[in-house]
Amino acid sequence: MTKSDTISPLTSQSRSLVEKGQKYFLPNYKPREMILDHGKGARIWDADGNEFIDLGSGIAVCSLGHSDPDLVKALTDQANKLWHTSNIFFTQPPVDLAEQLVEASDFAKRVYFCNSGTEANEAAIKLVRKYAANNGRTADKREIITFTGSFHGRTLAAVTATAQPKYQEGYEPLPGGFTYVAFNDFDAIEKAVSDKTCAIMVEPVQGEGGIVPAHPDFLAHLRKLCDKHDALLVLDEIQCGMERTGHFLAYMGYANAKPDIVTLAKALGCGIPIGAMLVGEKAEDTFQFGSHGSTFGGNPIMCNVALAALKKLRSPAVKQNVTQKSEKIFATLRALGDELGMFEEIRGVGLMIGAALKPQWHGKAGEITELCRQHGVLVLVAGPNVLRFLPPLNITDEELETGMDRVKTALKEYLAQ
């Protein structure tokens, strides 16, 4: 497919499979009408042979692209040895992974493994309340503060922590003990924190909320408030962690922002389901035997892949690539904004970038990304008004140039409609 071509229509076989999925899946998702088949690097192909540049990485998951040979080897090596044992026994991959995460985090002492980001956040919610209970706080003094625009997951507690009503409607009654404060509002959070607060939970860069970074001093402000009120600072780095911002953990780009807990998932397994909660010294002994658990958490296959991913993601080559490609995407989007007049703001950090549409195109982000797909490039939304770019961290110059050219073609066609 050339840069100006659109993708070919579905074959009868692919159409039949799409219709079967629509028939048998619960309709809580709305997948694009295509059958993705295989990938290599930042390129992915559907079952009908159409090629796409993947600038979404499966929502910040496939940070080393598709079919990375080192990850494939790590998976197959462990698959040929041992798949699962439960947490009644030790295996080597999770032990080694925990050690390396502790060393890389610059704050953590211990690690808890689970299967997803939501589960990691659920564990953090339980841990901070258990910590408060262990320190004599009654139930009315175990409040968790989160921020408007946040997204922390879909379990009942995590969706309650998510301060966006659209995710909560219809699931009432919601668990109590959560308070919402405006993101990046220094005065509001200062007034909200009290002796009832046991934790503040925050994304250093809000993802689903529109790709909104924390103010340079905001995390340090939260750290001071937590210290003052004996509360724990929980950083949800599920989307922004694992080198996506150019730092192993996004908080490392902020001064005086060392957390008590960090939650990870997505790129930790680069496509293999795994989540982790990293816990610092203050709360490292909170969970004791029987306090919490996960049947599949710390599975040796998941952890062996994560070990390989961690090694590559922390390499100087990937770090340098994040910086270089971030500059190129920002420059390209700003130039497109000047040329086409569609963007109100280009914001983000590293390779976590949002192009906010001007008011006349509010609500149209989904339509625009669908047109991008039809031109052979996969782009995400972050709400109805923001185009979200989360390419693989090792994307090449040629892959990125091709992808952004296709984005430009799609945007011009959208304006011409």
Short mmCIF file of C-alpha atoms in Angstrom, two decimals, residues 28-29 118 122 151-160 162 166-167 171 208:
data_model
loop_
_atom_site.label_atom_id
_atom_site.label_comp_id
_atom_site.label_asym_id
_atom_site.label_seq_id
_atom_site.Cartn_x
_atom_site.Cartn_y
_atom_site.Cartn_z
CA ASN A 28 -19.24 -3.59 25.79
CA TYR A 29 -16.57 -2.99 23.12
CA THR A 118 -6.87 -2.44 37.25
CA GLU A 122 -7.21 -2.47 43.32
CA PHE A 151 -8.62 6.82 35.01
CA HIS A 152 -7.68 3.97 37.35
CA GLY A 153 -9.57 0.97 35.98
CA ARG A 154 -12.91 -0.80 35.76
CA THR A 155 -13.32 -2.87 38.91
CA LEU A 156 -15.83 -1.36 41.32
CA ALA A 157 -13.23 0.25 43.58
CA ALA A 158 -10.98 1.32 40.69
CA VAL A 159 -13.85 2.85 38.74
CA THR A 160 -14.87 4.74 41.88
CA THR A 162 -11.70 7.12 38.49
CA LYS A 166 -19.29 8.53 32.61
CA TYR A 167 -17.45 5.42 33.78
CA TYR A 171 -22.93 0.94 38.89
CA GLU A 208 -7.73 8.69 29.26
#
